[in-house]
Amino acid sequence: MACWRHLFSVVTPTYNRAHTLERVYRSLREQSFQDFEWVVVDDGSTDATRTLVQGWQQEASFPIRYVWQPNQHKKTAFNNGVRHAQGEWLVAIDSDDELDPNALYHMAGVWEQIPPAQRDRTVAIIGLCARPDGSVVGDLYPRDVMDVSSLDMTFRYHVRGEKFGCLRTDVLRQFPFPEDIPGFVPESLVWRAIARAGYLTRFVNQVFRVYHDDADGLSREGRVDSGRHALGLWLLAHDTVAYCLGWFRYQPASFFGAAIRYTRFGLHLRAQRVDRPAGRCLNRWASRLLVAAMWPAGVALYVRDRLRDAMARAKHPVTI
């Protein structure tokens, strides 16, 4: 059994975000619950991040640990933060967002309310995000307190929008982000694998995070052109059609869409001469049938992508 030094480790992967990092620090300083550490994982920044954090280390009322690594990727920085965490629960917050002043206090209170017999199966406490004006981002949960898997919340209850909370550090160490896959890897791949292992999440209609939609924020990595992140988007589509068909009856349209994206982004990978990761085949006949049925739509969207790319290049030619 691990011996934890804090209840929470707040982990912030960052890269050249000295101009927004103070927002996180300020929100941590204002926390009503103080049994936490802050682990800043610097992914090879070339700005004043190190100097800034070192200054805060001298004045903060909570421990701050600065972990530097050569520039790799957010997923690698996150894994590094999980390895360094000394808190029982891990709160991952981007370098441009902030916690509600009572976020850690409420998370700790929710944990205390979970019956001891259920705690081994509980992997996360997830609440809501709000914009700076107080409006909630995305959907509320159907009930104020729900103990279900993250897959159930996505497919059975159709809840959408940014959500936020804490996860057990010991479980995260068993399910790291795959570092052998280059570039963007959707967070959902990890959360889904944890859910399929039998873990439940306690979802609560409580705001934990204030969400700032900065255009260059790390959490916005996935919202880019399809070609650049084709591998990550294909991986998510593959996961849906290969491993999540047990939830098909709750939301068929999502699975039809994933089958379309499987072909669409697979063709992008072929055009880019990028190999699909080994071991990711469609072994179930139902998965293959679904992809085959949606194949024409996937091809059509791929062709549309290529035409749009060609038009964009013609409108904005690259000059040397």
PDB file of C-alpha atoms in Angstrom:
ATOM      1  CA  MET A   1       0.000   0.000   0.000  1.00  0.00           C
ATOM      2  CA  ALA A   2       1.463   3.372  -1.023  1.00  0.00           C
ATOM      3  CA  CYS A   3       2.257   5.926   1.673  1.00  0.00           C
ATOM      4  CA  TRP A   4       1.164   9.318   0.398  1.00  0.00           C
ATOM      5  CA  ARG A   5       2.550  12.641   1.676  1.00  0.00           C
ATOM      6  CA  HIS A   6      -0.467  14.680   0.549  1.00  0.00           C
ATOM      7  CA  LEU A   7      -4.103  14.073  -0.265  1.00  0.00           C
ATOM      8  CA  PHE A   8      -3.700  15.850  -3.626  1.00  0.00           C
ATOM      9  CA  SER A   9      -0.971  16.401  -6.179  1.00  0.00           C
ATOM     10  CA  VAL A  10      -1.840  19.186  -8.591  1.00  0.00           C
ATOM     11  CA  VAL A  11       0.109  18.487 -11.794  1.00  0.00           C
ATOM     12  CA  THR A  12       0.605  21.110 -14.496  1.00  0.00           C
ATOM     13  CA  PRO A  13       2.380  20.208 -17.749  1.00  0.00           C
ATOM     14  CA  THR A  14       3.602  23.425 -19.360  1.00  0.00           C
ATOM     15  CA  TYR A  15       5.538  24.637 -22.369  1.00  0.00           C
ATOM     16  CA  ASN A  16       6.382  28.328 -22.839  1.00  0.00           C
ATOM     17  CA  ARG A  17       3.365  29.411 -20.801  1.00  0.00           C
ATOM     18  CA  ALA A  18       4.993  31.793 -18.326  1.00  0.00           C
ATOM     19  CA  HIS A  19       2.484  34.428 -19.391  1.00  0.00           C
ATOM     20  CA  THR A  20      -0.489  32.358 -18.147  1.00  0.00           C
ATOM     21  CA  LEU A  21       1.037  30.129 -15.442  1.00  0.00           C
ATOM     22  CA  GLU A  22       0.425  32.710 -12.735  1.00  0.00           C
ATOM     23  CA  ARG A  23      -3.303  32.116 -13.164  1.00  0.00           C
ATOM     24  CA  VAL A  24      -2.841  28.565 -11.886  1.00  0.00           C
ATOM     25  CA  TYR A  25      -0.569  29.665  -9.034  1.00  0.00           C
ATOM     26  CA  ARG A  26      -2.996  32.349  -7.926  1.00  0.00           C
ATOM     27  CA  SER A  27      -5.892  29.878  -7.841  1.00  0.00           C
ATOM     28  CA  LEU A  28      -3.831  27.409  -5.792  1.00  0.00           C
ATOM     29  CA  ARG A  29      -2.878  30.127  -3.333  1.00  0.00           C
ATOM     30  CA  GLU A  30      -6.588  30.796  -2.800  1.00  0.00           C
ATOM     31  CA  GLN A  31      -7.574  27.169  -2.118  1.00  0.00           C
ATOM     32  CA  SER A  32      -9.530  26.715   1.106  1.00  0.00           C
ATOM     33  CA  PHE A  33      -8.059  23.178   1.412  1.00  0.00           C
ATOM     34  CA  GLN A  34      -4.271  23.132   1.723  1.00  0.00           C
ATOM     35  CA  ASP A  35      -3.220  19.453   1.876  1.00  0.00           C
ATOM     36  CA  PHE A  36      -1.670  19.419  -1.587  1.00  0.00           C
ATOM     37  CA  GLU A  37       1.523  19.896  -3.550  1.00  0.00           C
ATOM     38  CA  TRP A  38       1.995  21.519  -6.945  1.00  0.00           C
ATOM     39  CA  VAL A  39       4.118  19.645  -9.483  1.00  0.00           C
ATOM     40  CA  VAL A  40       5.067  21.787 -12.482  1.00  0.00           C
ATOM     41  CA  VAL A  41       6.403  19.677 -15.351  1.00  0.00           C
ATOM     42  CA  ASP A  42       8.258  21.947 -17.771  1.00  0.00           C
ATOM     43  CA  ASP A  43       8.350  20.374 -21.228  1.00  0.00           C
ATOM     44  CA  GLY A  44      11.534  22.182 -22.283  1.00  0.00           C
ATOM     45  CA  SER A  45      10.306  25.780 -22.098  1.00  0.00           C
ATOM     46  CA  THR A  46      12.584  28.513 -23.423  1.00  0.00           C
ATOM     47  CA  ASP A  47      10.779  31.375 -21.682  1.00  0.00           C
ATOM     48  CA  ALA A  48      10.927  32.498 -18.020  1.00  0.00           C
ATOM     49  CA  THR A  49       9.002  29.505 -16.631  1.00  0.00           C
ATOM     50  CA  ARG A  50      11.854  28.181 -14.463  1.00  0.00           C
ATOM     51  CA  THR A  51      12.620  31.582 -12.919  1.00  0.00           C
ATOM     52  CA  LEU A  52       8.938  32.214 -12.261  1.00  0.00           C
ATOM     53  CA  VAL A  53       8.390  28.892 -10.503  1.00  0.00           C
ATOM     54  CA  GLN A  54      11.576  29.226  -8.451  1.00  0.00           C
ATOM     55  CA  GLY A  55      10.321  32.564  -7.167  1.00  0.00           C
ATOM     56  CA  TRP A  56       6.997  31.050  -6.138  1.00  0.00           C
ATOM     57  CA  GLN A  57       8.789  28.213  -4.357  1.00  0.00           C
ATOM     58  CA  GLN A  58      10.253  30.784  -1.953  1.00  0.00           C
ATOM     59  CA  GLU A  59       6.927  32.348  -0.996  1.00  0.00           C
ATOM     60  CA  ALA A  60       4.171  29.718  -1.370  1.00  0.00           C
ATOM     61  CA  SER A  61       2.439  28.178   1.647  1.00  0.00           C
ATOM     62  CA  PHE A  62       2.331  24.799  -0.136  1.00  0.00           C
ATOM     63  CA  PRO A  63       5.201  22.748  -1.608  1.00  0.00           C
ATOM     64  CA  ILE A  64       6.021  23.368  -5.264  1.00  0.00           C
ATOM     65  CA  ARG A  65       8.192  20.963  -7.211  1.00  0.00           C
ATOM     66  CA  TYR A  66       9.667  21.914 -10.549  1.00  0.00           C
ATOM     67  CA  VAL A  67      10.371  19.025 -12.944  1.00  0.00           C
ATOM     68  CA  TRP A  68      12.165  19.828 -16.203  1.00  0.00           C
ATOM     69  CA  GLN A  69      12.302  17.551 -19.237  1.00  0.00           C
ATOM     70  CA  PRO A  70      13.502  18.009 -22.828  1.00  0.00           C
ATOM     71  CA  ASN A  71      10.684  19.071 -25.119  1.00  0.00           C
ATOM     72  CA  GLN A  72       8.649  15.980 -25.961  1.00  0.00           C
ATOM     73  CA  HIS A  73       4.879  16.238 -25.665  1.00  0.00           C
ATOM     74  CA  LYS A  74       2.114  16.980 -23.203  1.00  0.00           C
ATOM     75  CA  LYS A  75       1.346  13.275 -22.748  1.00  0.00           C
ATOM     76  CA  THR A  76       4.957  12.579 -21.779  1.00  0.00           C
ATOM     77  CA  ALA A  77       4.958  15.528 -19.385  1.00  0.00           C
ATOM     78  CA  PHE A  78       1.738  14.236 -17.818  1.00  0.00           C
ATOM     79  CA  ASN A  79       3.206  10.750 -17.325  1.00  0.00           C
ATOM     80  CA  ASN A  80       6.272  12.362 -15.764  1.00  0.00           C
ATOM     81  CA  GLY A  81       4.064  14.321 -13.386  1.00  0.00           C
ATOM     82  CA  VAL A  82       2.210  11.165 -12.352  1.00  0.00           C
ATOM     83  CA  ARG A  83       5.527   9.467 -11.568  1.00  0.00           C
ATOM     84  CA  HIS A  84       6.637  12.390  -9.386  1.00  0.00           C
ATOM     85  CA  ALA A  85       3.288  12.859  -7.626  1.00  0.00           C
ATOM     86  CA  GLN A  86       3.261  12.273  -3.867  1.00  0.00           C
ATOM     87  CA  GLY A  87      -0.476  12.796  -3.451  1.00  0.00           C
ATOM     88  CA  GLU A  88      -3.084  10.064  -3.225  1.00  0.00           C
ATOM     89  CA  TRP A  89      -5.260  11.900  -5.747  1.00  0.00           C
ATOM     90  CA  LEU A  90      -4.005  13.691  -8.835  1.00  0.00           C
ATOM     91  CA  VAL A  91      -5.507  16.892 -10.213  1.00  0.00           C
ATOM     92  CA  ALA A  92      -4.220  17.738 -13.704  1.00  0.00           C
ATOM     93  CA  ILE A  93      -4.744  21.377 -14.568  1.00  0.00           C
ATOM     94  CA  ASP A  94      -3.436  23.127 -17.662  1.00  0.00           C
ATOM     95  CA  SER A  95      -1.080  26.071 -17.479  1.00  0.00           C
ATOM     96  CA  ASP A  96      -3.804  28.506 -18.540  1.00  0.00           C
ATOM     97  CA  ASP A  97      -6.734  27.539 -16.291  1.00  0.00           C
ATOM     98  CA  GLU A  98      -7.643  27.879 -12.625  1.00  0.00           C
ATOM     99  CA  LEU A  99      -9.364  25.941  -9.880  1.00  0.00           C
ATOM    100  CA  ASP A 100     -12.470  27.124  -8.111  1.00  0.00           C
ATOM    101  CA  PRO A 101     -11.328  28.356  -4.647  1.00  0.00           C
ATOM    102  CA  ASN A 102     -13.153  25.460  -2.947  1.00  0.00           C
ATOM    103  CA  ALA A 103     -12.380  22.793  -5.555  1.00  0.00           C
ATOM    104  CA  LEU A 104     -10.004  20.675  -3.467  1.00  0.00           C
ATOM    105  CA  TYR A 105     -12.174  21.090  -0.379  1.00  0.00           C
ATOM    106  CA  HIS A 106     -15.226  19.768  -2.232  1.00  0.00           C
ATOM    107  CA  MET A 107     -13.273  16.922  -3.847  1.00  0.00           C
ATOM    108  CA  ALA A 108     -12.057  15.820  -0.420  1.00  0.00           C
ATOM    109  CA  GLY A 109     -15.617  16.022   0.903  1.00  0.00           C
ATOM    110  CA  VAL A 110     -16.968  13.877  -1.938  1.00  0.00           C
ATOM    111  CA  TRP A 111     -14.305  11.243  -1.246  1.00  0.00           C
ATOM    112  CA  GLU A 112     -15.326  11.104   2.424  1.00  0.00           C
ATOM    113  CA  GLN A 113     -18.935  10.476   1.381  1.00  0.00           C
ATOM    114  CA  ILE A 114     -18.083   7.384  -0.681  1.00  0.00           C
ATOM    115  CA  PRO A 115     -18.716   4.201   1.367  1.00  0.00           C
ATOM    116  CA  PRO A 116     -15.433   2.450   2.317  1.00  0.00           C
ATOM    117  CA  ALA A 117     -16.546  -0.776   0.626  1.00  0.00           C
ATOM    118  CA  GLN A 118     -16.863   1.080  -2.694  1.00  0.00           C
ATOM    119  CA  ARG A 119     -13.603   3.018  -2.607  1.00  0.00           C
ATOM    120  CA  ASP A 120     -11.381   0.389  -4.227  1.00  0.00           C
ATOM    121  CA  ARG A 121     -13.590   0.511  -7.325  1.00  0.00           C
ATOM    122  CA  THR A 122     -13.710   4.321  -7.440  1.00  0.00           C
ATOM    123  CA  VAL A 123     -11.014   5.826  -9.637  1.00  0.00           C
ATOM    124  CA  ALA A 124     -12.112   9.438 -10.034  1.00  0.00           C
ATOM    125  CA  ILE A 125     -14.245  12.276  -8.737  1.00  0.00           C
ATOM    126  CA  ILE A 126     -15.370  14.375 -11.687  1.00  0.00           C
ATOM    127  CA  GLY A 127     -17.333  17.604 -11.596  1.00  0.00           C
ATOM    128  CA  LEU A 128     -17.996  20.508 -13.918  1.00  0.00           C
ATOM    129  CA  CYS A 129     -16.175  23.374 -15.567  1.00  0.00           C
ATOM    130  CA  ALA A 130     -17.436  26.937 -15.663  1.00  0.00           C
ATOM    131  CA  ARG A 131     -16.427  29.920 -17.763  1.00  0.00           C
ATOM    132  CA  PRO A 132     -15.096  33.052 -16.061  1.00  0.00           C
ATOM    133  CA  ASP A 133     -18.633  34.491 -16.172  1.00  0.00           C
ATOM    134  CA  GLY A 134     -19.912  31.531 -14.114  1.00  0.00           C
ATOM    135  CA  SER A 135     -21.819  29.739 -16.868  1.00  0.00           C
ATOM    136  CA  VAL A 136     -21.342  25.965 -16.900  1.00  0.00           C
ATOM    137  CA  VAL A 137     -19.516  24.426 -19.856  1.00  0.00           C
ATOM    138  CA  GLY A 138     -21.399  21.567 -21.505  1.00  0.00           C
ATOM    139  CA  ASP A 139     -24.104  19.396 -19.954  1.00  0.00           C
ATOM    140  CA  LEU A 140     -25.004  18.811 -16.332  1.00  0.00           C
ATOM    141  CA  TYR A 141     -25.137  15.203 -15.149  1.00  0.00           C
ATOM    142  CA  PRO A 142     -28.628  13.634 -15.064  1.00  0.00           C
ATOM    143  CA  ARG A 143     -28.401  13.390 -11.256  1.00  0.00           C
ATOM    144  CA  ASP A 144     -26.340  15.405  -8.784  1.00  0.00           C
ATOM    145  CA  VAL A 145     -24.389  12.314  -7.661  1.00  0.00           C
ATOM    146  CA  MET A 146     -23.773   9.329  -9.944  1.00  0.00           C
ATOM    147  CA  ASP A 147     -21.439   6.328  -9.606  1.00  0.00           C
ATOM    148  CA  VAL A 148     -20.936   4.976 -13.126  1.00  0.00           C
ATOM    149  CA  SER A 149     -18.084   4.331 -15.540  1.00  0.00           C
ATOM    150  CA  SER A 150     -16.855   7.090 -17.814  1.00  0.00           C
ATOM    151  CA  LEU A 151     -18.043   5.001 -20.788  1.00  0.00           C
ATOM    152  CA  ASP A 152     -21.571   4.903 -19.368  1.00  0.00           C
ATOM    153  CA  MET A 153     -21.537   8.652 -18.858  1.00  0.00           C
ATOM    154  CA  THR A 154     -20.450   9.210 -22.456  1.00  0.00           C
ATOM    155  CA  PHE A 155     -22.572   6.696 -24.347  1.00  0.00           C
ATOM    156  CA  ARG A 156     -25.484   5.782 -22.076  1.00  0.00           C
ATOM    157  CA  TYR A 157     -26.210   9.214 -20.597  1.00  0.00           C
ATOM    158  CA  HIS A 158     -24.968  11.291 -23.563  1.00  0.00           C
ATOM    159  CA  VAL A 159     -23.237  13.898 -21.386  1.00  0.00           C
ATOM    160  CA  ARG A 160     -21.048  16.281 -23.388  1.00  0.00           C
ATOM    161  CA  GLY A 161     -18.672  19.137 -22.684  1.00  0.00           C
ATOM    162  CA  GLU A 162     -15.510  19.769 -20.663  1.00  0.00           C
ATOM    163  CA  LYS A 163     -15.447  18.046 -17.276  1.00  0.00           C
ATOM    164  CA  PHE A 164     -12.850  18.134 -14.524  1.00  0.00           C
ATOM    165  CA  GLY A 165     -11.815  16.466 -11.286  1.00  0.00           C
ATOM    166  CA  CYS A 166      -9.252  14.219  -9.654  1.00  0.00           C
ATOM    167  CA  LEU A 167      -8.075  10.659 -10.278  1.00  0.00           C
ATOM    168  CA  ARG A 168      -6.297   8.102  -8.121  1.00  0.00           C
ATOM    169  CA  THR A 169      -2.553   8.363  -8.615  1.00  0.00           C
ATOM    170  CA  ASP A 170      -1.929   4.640  -8.139  1.00  0.00           C
ATOM    171  CA  VAL A 171      -4.366   3.754 -10.945  1.00  0.00           C
ATOM    172  CA  LEU A 172      -2.959   6.392 -13.303  1.00  0.00           C
ATOM    173  CA  ARG A 173       0.463   4.811 -12.894  1.00  0.00           C
ATOM    174  CA  GLN A 174      -1.014   1.559 -14.206  1.00  0.00           C
ATOM    175  CA  PHE A 175      -2.538   3.295 -17.259  1.00  0.00           C
ATOM    176  CA  PRO A 176       0.046   5.758 -18.645  1.00  0.00           C
ATOM    177  CA  PHE A 177      -0.399   7.609 -21.905  1.00  0.00           C
ATOM    178  CA  PRO A 178       1.334   5.677 -24.714  1.00  0.00           C
ATOM    179  CA  GLU A 179       4.603   7.500 -25.350  1.00  0.00           C
ATOM    180  CA  ASP A 180       5.536   5.324 -28.331  1.00  0.00           C
ATOM    181  CA  ILE A 181       2.804   6.987 -30.402  1.00  0.00           C
ATOM    182  CA  PRO A 182       4.017  10.316 -31.822  1.00  0.00           C
ATOM    183  CA  GLY A 183       2.044  13.509 -31.359  1.00  0.00           C
ATOM    184  CA  PHE A 184      -1.476  13.969 -30.062  1.00  0.00           C
ATOM    185  CA  VAL A 185      -3.118  11.079 -28.212  1.00  0.00           C
ATOM    186  CA  PRO A 186      -6.728  11.664 -27.059  1.00  0.00           C
ATOM    187  CA  GLU A 187      -7.129  11.571 -23.280  1.00  0.00           C
ATOM    188  CA  SER A 188     -10.259   9.464 -23.781  1.00  0.00           C
ATOM    189  CA  LEU A 189      -8.108   6.455 -24.709  1.00  0.00           C
ATOM    190  CA  VAL A 190      -6.731   6.311 -21.169  1.00  0.00           C
ATOM    191  CA  TRP A 191     -10.030   7.053 -19.400  1.00  0.00           C
ATOM    192  CA  ARG A 192     -11.801   4.380 -21.465  1.00  0.00           C
ATOM    193  CA  ALA A 193      -9.149   1.758 -20.710  1.00  0.00           C
ATOM    194  CA  ILE A 194      -9.557   2.492 -17.000  1.00  0.00           C
ATOM    195  CA  ALA A 195     -13.342   2.174 -17.286  1.00  0.00           C
ATOM    196  CA  ARG A 196     -13.077  -1.152 -19.113  1.00  0.00           C
ATOM    197  CA  ALA A 197     -10.899  -2.405 -16.245  1.00  0.00           C
ATOM    198  CA  GLY A 198     -13.971  -2.095 -14.003  1.00  0.00           C
ATOM    199  CA  TYR A 199     -13.400   1.234 -12.265  1.00  0.00           C
ATOM    200  CA  LEU A 200     -16.241   3.625 -11.487  1.00  0.00           C
ATOM    201  CA  THR A 201     -16.243   7.411 -11.323  1.00  0.00           C
ATOM    202  CA  ARG A 202     -18.273   9.516  -8.952  1.00  0.00           C
ATOM    203  CA  PHE A 203     -19.781  12.322 -11.026  1.00  0.00           C
ATOM    204  CA  VAL A 204     -21.109  15.388  -9.190  1.00  0.00           C
ATOM    205  CA  ASN A 205     -22.802  18.571 -10.362  1.00  0.00           C
ATOM    206  CA  GLN A 206     -20.195  20.736  -8.661  1.00  0.00           C
ATOM    207  CA  VAL A 207     -17.922  23.245 -10.422  1.00  0.00           C
ATOM    208  CA  PHE A 208     -14.250  22.451  -9.840  1.00  0.00           C
ATOM    209  CA  ARG A 209     -12.488  24.326 -12.625  1.00  0.00           C
ATOM    210  CA  VAL A 210     -12.688  27.743 -14.261  1.00  0.00           C
ATOM    211  CA  TYR A 211     -12.153  27.173 -17.945  1.00  0.00           C
ATOM    212  CA  HIS A 212     -10.283  29.691 -20.112  1.00  0.00           C
ATOM    213  CA  ASP A 213     -10.543  28.932 -23.815  1.00  0.00           C
ATOM    214  CA  ASP A 214      -7.209  30.394 -24.889  1.00  0.00           C
ATOM    215  CA  ALA A 215      -6.480  29.692 -28.532  1.00  0.00           C
ATOM    216  CA  ASP A 216      -3.038  28.194 -27.843  1.00  0.00           C
ATOM    217  CA  GLY A 217      -3.906  26.296 -24.670  1.00  0.00           C
ATOM    218  CA  LEU A 218      -2.539  22.785 -24.204  1.00  0.00           C
ATOM    219  CA  SER A 219      -5.972  21.283 -23.672  1.00  0.00           C
ATOM    220  CA  ARG A 220      -6.973  22.531 -27.101  1.00  0.00           C
ATOM    221  CA  GLU A 221      -4.410  20.343 -28.897  1.00  0.00           C
ATOM    222  CA  GLY A 222      -7.064  18.138 -30.442  1.00  0.00           C
ATOM    223  CA  ARG A 223      -8.999  20.975 -32.033  1.00  0.00           C
ATOM    224  CA  VAL A 224      -6.920  21.314 -35.136  1.00  0.00           C
ATOM    225  CA  ASP A 225      -6.860  20.249 -38.759  1.00  0.00           C
ATOM    226  CA  SER A 226      -7.612  16.607 -39.426  1.00  0.00           C
ATOM    227  CA  GLY A 227      -4.385  15.913 -41.289  1.00  0.00           C
ATOM    228  CA  ARG A 228      -2.080  17.068 -38.513  1.00  0.00           C
ATOM    229  CA  HIS A 229      -3.719  14.903 -35.854  1.00  0.00           C
ATOM    230  CA  ALA A 230      -4.907  12.072 -38.067  1.00  0.00           C
ATOM    231  CA  LEU A 231      -3.186   9.387 -35.990  1.00  0.00           C
ATOM    232  CA  GLY A 232      -4.759  10.452 -32.688  1.00  0.00           C
ATOM    233  CA  LEU A 233      -8.184  10.814 -34.252  1.00  0.00           C
ATOM    234  CA  TRP A 234      -7.881   7.407 -35.931  1.00  0.00           C
ATOM    235  CA  LEU A 235      -6.870   5.840 -32.605  1.00  0.00           C
ATOM    236  CA  LEU A 236      -9.989   7.209 -30.929  1.00  0.00           C
ATOM    237  CA  ALA A 237     -12.205   5.981 -33.775  1.00  0.00           C
ATOM    238  CA  HIS A 238     -10.547   2.567 -33.609  1.00  0.00           C
ATOM    239  CA  ASP A 239     -11.086   2.368 -29.850  1.00  0.00           C
ATOM    240  CA  THR A 240     -14.780   3.140 -30.307  1.00  0.00           C
ATOM    241  CA  VAL A 241     -15.515   0.558 -32.993  1.00  0.00           C
ATOM    242  CA  ALA A 242     -13.139  -2.119 -31.660  1.00  0.00           C
ATOM    243  CA  TYR A 243     -13.686  -2.007 -27.898  1.00  0.00           C
ATOM    244  CA  CYS A 244     -16.875  -0.064 -27.108  1.00  0.00           C
ATOM    245  CA  LEU A 245     -19.576  -1.857 -29.104  1.00  0.00           C
ATOM    246  CA  GLY A 246     -21.204  -2.964 -25.863  1.00  0.00           C
ATOM    247  CA  TRP A 247     -22.584   0.579 -25.629  1.00  0.00           C
ATOM    248  CA  PHE A 248     -23.803   0.693 -29.254  1.00  0.00           C
ATOM    249  CA  ARG A 249     -27.466   0.337 -28.303  1.00  0.00           C
ATOM    250  CA  TYR A 250     -27.384   3.539 -26.263  1.00  0.00           C
ATOM    251  CA  GLN A 251     -26.019   5.813 -28.975  1.00  0.00           C
ATOM    252  CA  PRO A 252     -25.800   4.229 -32.460  1.00  0.00           C
ATOM    253  CA  ALA A 253     -25.078   7.536 -34.211  1.00  0.00           C
ATOM    254  CA  SER A 254     -21.810   7.953 -32.316  1.00  0.00           C
ATOM    255  CA  PHE A 255     -20.639   4.548 -33.522  1.00  0.00           C
ATOM    256  CA  PHE A 256     -21.611   5.222 -37.123  1.00  0.00           C
ATOM    257  CA  GLY A 257     -19.624   8.470 -36.877  1.00  0.00           C
ATOM    258  CA  ALA A 258     -16.625   6.662 -35.400  1.00  0.00           C
ATOM    259  CA  ALA A 259     -16.717   4.093 -38.221  1.00  0.00           C
ATOM    260  CA  ILE A 260     -16.672   6.942 -40.740  1.00  0.00           C
ATOM    261  CA  ARG A 261     -13.690   8.557 -38.981  1.00  0.00           C
ATOM    262  CA  TYR A 262     -11.899   5.203 -38.911  1.00  0.00           C
ATOM    263  CA  THR A 263     -11.797   5.204 -42.722  1.00  0.00           C
ATOM    264  CA  ARG A 264     -11.376   8.970 -43.114  1.00  0.00           C
ATOM    265  CA  PHE A 265      -8.325   9.292 -40.892  1.00  0.00           C
ATOM    266  CA  GLY A 266      -6.944   5.938 -41.969  1.00  0.00           C
ATOM    267  CA  LEU A 267      -6.752   7.342 -45.499  1.00  0.00           C
ATOM    268  CA  HIS A 268      -5.031  10.458 -44.166  1.00  0.00           C
ATOM    269  CA  LEU A 269      -2.440   8.214 -42.509  1.00  0.00           C
ATOM    270  CA  ARG A 270      -1.898   6.327 -45.758  1.00  0.00           C
ATOM    271  CA  ALA A 271      -1.437   9.588 -47.659  1.00  0.00           C
ATOM    272  CA  GLN A 272       1.084  10.736 -45.044  1.00  0.00           C
ATOM    273  CA  ARG A 273       2.822   7.334 -45.139  1.00  0.00           C
ATOM    274  CA  VAL A 274       2.289   6.929 -41.413  1.00  0.00           C
ATOM    275  CA  ASP A 275       1.992   3.356 -40.192  1.00  0.00           C
ATOM    276  CA  ARG A 276      -0.868   2.459 -37.897  1.00  0.00           C
ATOM    277  CA  PRO A 277       0.326   1.237 -34.481  1.00  0.00           C
ATOM    278  CA  ALA A 278       0.848  -2.512 -34.323  1.00  0.00           C
ATOM    279  CA  GLY A 279      -1.738  -4.709 -32.664  1.00  0.00           C
ATOM    280  CA  ARG A 280      -4.728  -2.532 -33.475  1.00  0.00           C
ATOM    281  CA  CYS A 281      -6.814  -4.684 -35.786  1.00  0.00           C
ATOM    282  CA  LEU A 282     -10.563  -5.113 -36.010  1.00  0.00           C
ATOM    283  CA  ASN A 283     -10.901  -8.669 -34.749  1.00  0.00           C
ATOM    284  CA  ARG A 284     -14.676  -8.678 -34.251  1.00  0.00           C
ATOM    285  CA  TRP A 285     -16.968  -9.232 -37.197  1.00  0.00           C
ATOM    286  CA  ALA A 286     -19.373  -6.581 -35.908  1.00  0.00           C
ATOM    287  CA  SER A 287     -16.568  -3.981 -35.940  1.00  0.00           C
ATOM    288  CA  ARG A 288     -15.540  -4.888 -39.486  1.00  0.00           C
ATOM    289  CA  LEU A 289     -19.152  -4.829 -40.687  1.00  0.00           C
ATOM    290  CA  LEU A 290     -19.732  -1.401 -39.141  1.00  0.00           C
ATOM    291  CA  VAL A 291     -16.628   0.075 -40.770  1.00  0.00           C
ATOM    292  CA  ALA A 292     -17.489  -1.505 -44.127  1.00  0.00           C
ATOM    293  CA  ALA A 293     -21.017  -0.077 -44.045  1.00  0.00           C
ATOM    294  CA  MET A 294     -19.693   3.431 -43.375  1.00  0.00           C
ATOM    295  CA  TRP A 295     -16.734   3.155 -45.764  1.00  0.00           C
ATOM    296  CA  PRO A 296     -18.256   5.285 -48.573  1.00  0.00           C
ATOM    297  CA  ALA A 297     -18.967   8.155 -46.167  1.00  0.00           C
ATOM    298  CA  GLY A 298     -15.426   7.938 -44.783  1.00  0.00           C
ATOM    299  CA  VAL A 299     -13.948   8.124 -48.275  1.00  0.00           C
ATOM    300  CA  ALA A 300     -16.191  11.085 -49.136  1.00  0.00           C
ATOM    301  CA  LEU A 301     -15.063  13.039 -46.087  1.00  0.00           C
ATOM    302  CA  TYR A 302     -11.428  12.249 -46.817  1.00  0.00           C
ATOM    303  CA  VAL A 303     -11.822  13.556 -50.378  1.00  0.00           C
ATOM    304  CA  ARG A 304     -13.498  16.678 -48.981  1.00  0.00           C
ATOM    305  CA  ASP A 305     -10.557  17.188 -46.609  1.00  0.00           C
ATOM    306  CA  ARG A 306      -8.059  16.958 -49.442  1.00  0.00           C
ATOM    307  CA  LEU A 307     -10.034  19.395 -51.606  1.00  0.00           C
ATOM    308  CA  ARG A 308     -10.226  21.884 -48.737  1.00  0.00           C
ATOM    309  CA  ASP A 309      -6.490  21.543 -48.137  1.00  0.00           C
ATOM    310  CA  ALA A 310      -5.789  22.154 -51.831  1.00  0.00           C
ATOM    311  CA  MET A 311      -8.026  25.224 -51.859  1.00  0.00           C
ATOM    312  CA  ALA A 312      -6.331  26.587 -48.729  1.00  0.00           C
ATOM    313  CA  ARG A 313      -2.879  26.131 -50.283  1.00  0.00           C
ATOM    314  CA  ALA A 314      -4.013  27.864 -53.454  1.00  0.00           C
ATOM    315  CA  LYS A 315      -5.413  30.782 -51.445  1.00  0.00           C
ATOM    316  CA  HIS A 316      -2.352  31.075 -49.213  1.00  0.00           C
ATOM    317  CA  PRO A 317       0.635  29.759 -51.172  1.00  0.00           C
ATOM    318  CA  VAL A 318       3.863  29.185 -49.299  1.00  0.00           C
ATOM    319  CA  THR A 319       6.606  31.489 -50.524  1.00  0.00           C
ATOM    320  CA  ILE A 320      10.325  31.021 -49.931  1.00  0.00           C
TER     321      ILE A 320
END
